[in-house]
Amino acid sequence: MIRIRVLFVCLGNICRSPAAEGAFKHIVNSSKLGEMFEIDSAGTGDYHIGELPHEITRGVARKRGIVLDHKARQFRSSDFSRFDYIIVMDDSNYRNVIALASDETEKDKVVKFRQFERESSGTPDVPDPYFGGLEGFENVQDIVLRSSEGLLDWIQKKHAGLFQS
Ligand code: 4NP
């Protein structure tokens, strides 16, 4: 079976990208499409390798029925061949990931997550909640859920042949 491989990337891989990974898995599984996808996350930094997501990130996800158990890992250039889509949270992630790409095909795999957000406020980045309070973490959780719905729609349209039942 052909699987579509999606990697979410932020800086630390303990707040935004594991929240995005969990939200996208949740939406995909709710649509009974889990078999069609391989979904992972990574950080451009190495500060938190091996750690579970931030406690508040896990808490706000759990409130929405999403359990986050990813262990942080660092993005590496081999991820360009392992994944079809590399979904970054902000411009800084975008620059850091693009810097490791070896050609245009790899660069073309990198897209910013919030462009898919339903009812978008037009804000282009998923804001980093790490140095702020609970409200920022709640906001990120809402953004990643809305953006996941739009991302799934976009992928289904791009791969229409694969999703015909
Ligand atoms: P994330 O948030 O990129 O959404 O996982 C951060 C987590 C940790 C750090 C920065 C951002 N840090 O500097 O340790």
mmCIF file of C-alpha atoms and ligand atoms in Angstrom:
data_model
loop_
_atom_site.group_PDB
_atom_site.id
_atom_site.type_symbol
_atom_site.label_atom_id
_atom_site.label_comp_id
_atom_site.label_asym_id
_atom_site.label_seq_id
_atom_site.Cartn_x
_atom_site.Cartn_y
_atom_site.Cartn_z
ATOM 1 C CA MET A 1 0.000 0.000 0.000
ATOM 2 C CA ILE A 2 1.254 3.464 -0.899
ATOM 3 C CA ARG A 3 1.601 5.654 2.166
ATOM 4 C CA ILE A 4 1.868 9.417 2.215
ATOM 5 C CA ARG A 5 4.660 10.426 4.576
ATOM 6 C CA VAL A 6 4.288 13.686 6.486
ATOM 7 C CA LEU A 7 6.855 15.210 8.858
ATOM 8 C CA PHE A 8 6.074 18.187 11.117
ATOM 9 C CA VAL A 9 9.039 20.359 12.133
ATOM 10 C CA CYS A 10 9.553 23.086 14.753
ATOM 11 C CA LEU A 11 12.567 24.207 16.817
ATOM 12 C CA GLY A 12 12.555 22.073 19.972
ATOM 13 C CA ASN A 13 10.173 19.240 18.928
ATOM 14 C CA ILE A 14 8.484 19.409 22.326
ATOM 15 C CA CYS A 15 5.649 21.939 21.739
ATOM 16 C CA ARG A 16 4.372 22.809 18.268
ATOM 17 C CA SER A 17 5.472 19.920 16.023
ATOM 18 C CA PRO A 18 4.467 17.068 18.377
ATOM 19 C CA ALA A 19 1.133 18.894 18.882
ATOM 20 C CA ALA A 20 0.800 19.089 15.074
ATOM 21 C CA GLU A 21 1.745 15.408 14.680
ATOM 22 C CA GLY A 22 -0.874 14.395 17.276
ATOM 23 C CA ALA A 23 -3.571 16.654 15.820
ATOM 24 C CA PHE A 24 -2.989 15.452 12.249
ATOM 25 C CA LYS A 25 -3.003 11.784 13.348
ATOM 26 C CA HIS A 26 -6.238 12.468 15.236
ATOM 27 C CA ILE A 27 -7.938 14.012 12.166
ATOM 28 C CA VAL A 28 -6.611 11.297 9.836
ATOM 29 C CA ASN A 29 -7.749 8.504 12.181
ATOM 30 C CA SER A 30 -11.172 10.149 12.627
ATOM 31 C CA SER A 31 -11.480 10.038 8.816
ATOM 32 C CA LYS A 32 -10.467 6.329 8.866
ATOM 33 C CA LEU A 33 -7.399 7.124 6.753
ATOM 34 C CA GLY A 34 -4.727 6.074 9.247
ATOM 35 C CA GLU A 35 -3.472 3.269 6.982
ATOM 36 C CA MET A 36 -2.695 5.750 4.228
ATOM 37 C CA PHE A 37 -0.245 7.837 6.235
ATOM 38 C CA GLU A 38 3.092 7.767 7.995
ATOM 39 C CA ILE A 39 3.265 10.782 10.343
ATOM 40 C CA ASP A 40 6.205 11.961 12.469
ATOM 41 C CA SER A 41 7.756 15.141 13.893
ATOM 42 C CA ALA A 42 11.242 16.540 14.501
ATOM 43 C CA GLY A 43 13.023 19.691 15.695
ATOM 44 C CA THR A 44 15.743 21.694 13.990
ATOM 45 C CA GLY A 45 17.460 22.071 17.392
ATOM 46 C CA ASP A 46 19.007 19.392 19.576
ATOM 47 C CA TYR A 47 18.040 20.766 23.016
ATOM 48 C CA HIS A 48 15.396 18.215 23.948
ATOM 49 C CA ILE A 49 16.332 14.994 22.107
ATOM 50 C CA GLY A 50 14.640 11.961 23.701
ATOM 51 C CA GLU A 51 12.170 14.004 25.764
ATOM 52 C CA LEU A 52 8.389 13.665 25.750
ATOM 53 C CA PRO A 53 6.436 16.770 24.667
ATOM 54 C CA HIS A 54 6.228 19.662 27.126
ATOM 55 C CA GLU A 55 3.882 18.911 30.029
ATOM 56 C CA ILE A 56 1.465 21.722 29.130
ATOM 57 C CA THR A 57 1.472 20.712 25.441
ATOM 58 C CA ARG A 58 0.516 17.192 26.530
ATOM 59 C CA GLY A 59 -2.140 18.533 28.909
ATOM 60 C CA VAL A 60 -3.944 20.727 26.377
ATOM 61 C CA ALA A 61 -3.887 17.906 23.803
ATOM 62 C CA ARG A 62 -5.235 15.406 26.360
ATOM 63 C CA LYS A 63 -8.177 17.735 27.039
ATOM 64 C CA ARG A 64 -9.127 17.245 23.370
ATOM 65 C CA GLY A 65 -8.685 13.461 23.550
ATOM 66 C CA ILE A 66 -5.228 13.408 21.963
ATOM 67 C CA VAL A 67 -2.397 11.536 23.696
ATOM 68 C CA LEU A 68 1.099 12.777 22.788
ATOM 69 C CA ASP A 69 3.873 10.228 23.347
ATOM 70 C CA HIS A 70 6.426 11.276 20.722
ATOM 71 C CA LYS A 71 10.091 11.382 21.799
ATOM 72 C CA ALA A 72 11.914 14.451 20.513
ATOM 73 C CA ARG A 73 14.445 13.980 17.733
ATOM 74 C CA GLN A 74 16.441 16.296 15.526
ATOM 75 C CA PHE A 75 15.630 16.919 11.855
ATOM 76 C CA ARG A 76 18.274 15.434 9.540
ATOM 77 C CA SER A 77 18.912 15.719 5.813
ATOM 78 C CA SER A 78 17.869 12.071 5.242
ATOM 79 C CA ASP A 79 14.331 13.168 6.233
ATOM 80 C CA PHE A 80 14.049 14.761 2.782
ATOM 81 C CA SER A 81 14.017 11.332 1.158
ATOM 82 C CA ARG A 82 11.997 9.646 3.912
ATOM 83 C CA PHE A 83 9.076 12.109 3.729
ATOM 84 C CA ASP A 84 6.835 13.484 0.978
ATOM 85 C CA TYR A 85 5.828 16.632 2.877
ATOM 86 C CA ILE A 86 7.823 18.565 5.466
ATOM 87 C CA ILE A 87 5.492 20.913 7.307
ATOM 88 C CA VAL A 88 7.201 23.721 9.241
ATOM 89 C CA MET A 89 5.709 26.020 11.883
ATOM 90 C CA ASP A 90 7.443 29.360 11.163
ATOM 91 C CA ASP A 91 9.921 31.209 8.926
ATOM 92 C CA SER A 92 12.860 30.338 11.125
ATOM 93 C CA ASN A 93 12.084 26.602 10.852
ATOM 94 C CA TYR A 94 11.650 27.103 7.106
ATOM 95 C CA ARG A 95 15.110 28.651 6.713
ATOM 96 C CA ASN A 96 16.775 26.016 8.916
ATOM 97 C CA VAL A 97 15.220 23.124 7.010
ATOM 98 C CA ILE A 98 15.787 24.615 3.542
ATOM 99 C CA ALA A 99 19.476 25.114 4.445
ATOM 100 C CA LEU A 100 19.826 21.305 4.613
ATOM 101 C CA ALA A 101 18.111 20.618 1.268
ATOM 102 C CA SER A 102 20.349 19.434 -1.542
ATOM 103 C CA ASP A 103 18.156 20.328 -4.535
ATOM 104 C CA GLU A 104 14.922 21.994 -5.643
ATOM 105 C CA THR A 105 12.926 18.770 -5.346
ATOM 106 C CA GLU A 106 13.793 18.615 -1.649
ATOM 107 C CA LYS A 107 13.077 22.329 -1.155
ATOM 108 C CA ASP A 108 9.660 21.907 -2.797
ATOM 109 C CA LYS A 109 8.654 19.428 -0.071
ATOM 110 C CA VAL A 110 8.837 22.150 2.600
ATOM 111 C CA VAL A 111 5.642 24.116 3.324
ATOM 112 C CA LYS A 112 4.376 26.252 6.191
ATOM 113 C CA PHE A 113 1.594 24.646 8.188
ATOM 114 C CA ARG A 114 -0.606 27.656 8.795
ATOM 115 C CA GLN A 115 -1.305 28.210 5.112
ATOM 116 C CA PHE A 116 -3.795 25.335 5.466
ATOM 117 C CA GLU A 117 -5.622 26.773 8.479
ATOM 118 C CA ARG A 118 -9.398 26.880 8.326
ATOM 119 C CA GLU A 119 -10.873 30.263 9.338
ATOM 120 C CA SER A 120 -7.370 31.680 9.147
ATOM 121 C CA SER A 121 -6.640 35.046 10.709
ATOM 122 C CA GLY A 122 -4.004 35.486 8.003
ATOM 123 C CA THR A 123 -1.168 35.069 10.521
ATOM 124 C CA PRO A 124 1.531 33.036 8.763
ATOM 125 C CA ASP A 125 3.313 31.394 11.723
ATOM 126 C CA VAL A 126 2.367 28.972 14.499
ATOM 127 C CA PRO A 127 3.628 31.041 17.470
ATOM 128 C CA ASP A 128 6.167 29.442 19.797
ATOM 129 C CA PRO A 129 4.407 28.958 23.174
ATOM 130 C CA TYR A 130 7.514 27.788 25.056
ATOM 131 C CA PHE A 131 8.339 30.985 26.924
ATOM 132 C CA GLY A 132 4.720 32.039 27.590
ATOM 133 C CA GLY A 133 1.681 30.941 29.621
ATOM 134 C CA LEU A 134 -1.108 28.393 29.268
ATOM 135 C CA GLU A 135 -3.083 30.563 26.841
ATOM 136 C CA GLY A 136 -0.315 30.279 24.234
ATOM 137 C CA PHE A 137 -0.350 26.474 24.444
ATOM 138 C CA GLU A 138 -4.148 26.396 24.096
ATOM 139 C CA ASN A 139 -3.880 28.696 21.085
ATOM 140 C CA VAL A 140 -1.290 26.417 19.432
ATOM 141 C CA GLN A 141 -3.524 23.379 20.002
ATOM 142 C CA ASP A 142 -6.458 25.130 18.279
ATOM 143 C CA ILE A 143 -4.247 26.274 15.386
ATOM 144 C CA VAL A 144 -2.787 22.800 14.755
ATOM 145 C CA LEU A 145 -6.245 21.204 14.740
ATOM 146 C CA ARG A 146 -7.661 23.765 12.274
ATOM 147 C CA SER A 147 -4.549 23.553 10.095
ATOM 148 C CA SER A 148 -4.620 19.735 10.123
ATOM 149 C CA GLU A 149 -8.113 19.718 8.627
ATOM 150 C CA GLY A 150 -6.975 21.961 5.796
ATOM 151 C CA LEU A 151 -3.774 19.958 5.267
ATOM 152 C CA LEU A 152 -5.715 16.700 4.950
ATOM 153 C CA ASP A 153 -8.057 18.305 2.378
ATOM 154 C CA TRP A 154 -5.070 19.586 0.400
ATOM 155 C CA ILE A 155 -3.325 16.180 0.400
ATOM 156 C CA GLN A 156 -6.524 14.370 -0.577
ATOM 157 C CA LYS A 157 -6.992 16.713 -3.538
ATOM 158 C CA LYS A 158 -3.352 16.340 -4.613
ATOM 159 C CA HIS A 159 -3.544 12.539 -4.447
ATOM 160 C CA ALA A 160 -7.161 12.187 -5.553
ATOM 161 C CA GLY A 161 -6.523 8.809 -7.217
ATOM 162 C CA LEU A 162 -5.255 7.273 -3.987
ATOM 163 C CA PHE A 163 -8.309 8.265 -1.967
ATOM 164 C CA GLN A 164 -11.019 6.922 -4.271
ATOM 165 C CA SER A 165 -12.745 4.050 -2.501
HETATM 166 P P1 4NP B 1 8.879 24.170 19.997
HETATM 167 O O1 4NP B 1 9.148 25.122 21.268
HETATM 168 O O2 4NP B 1 9.863 24.595 18.929
HETATM 169 O O3 4NP B 1 7.465 24.477 19.629
HETATM 170 O O4 4NP B 1 9.095 22.754 20.479
HETATM 171 C C1 4NP B 1 10.391 25.280 21.846
HETATM 172 C C2 4NP B 1 10.836 24.370 22.768
HETATM 173 C C3 4NP B 1 12.078 24.557 23.361
HETATM 174 C C4 4NP B 1 12.855 25.645 23.031
HETATM 175 C C5 4NP B 1 12.406 26.557 22.096
HETATM 176 C C6 4NP B 1 11.176 26.378 21.502
HETATM 177 N N1 4NP B 1 14.118 25.849 23.662
HETATM 178 O O5 4NP B 1 14.742 26.886 23.398
HETATM 179 O O6 4NP B 1 14.545 24.975 24.440
#
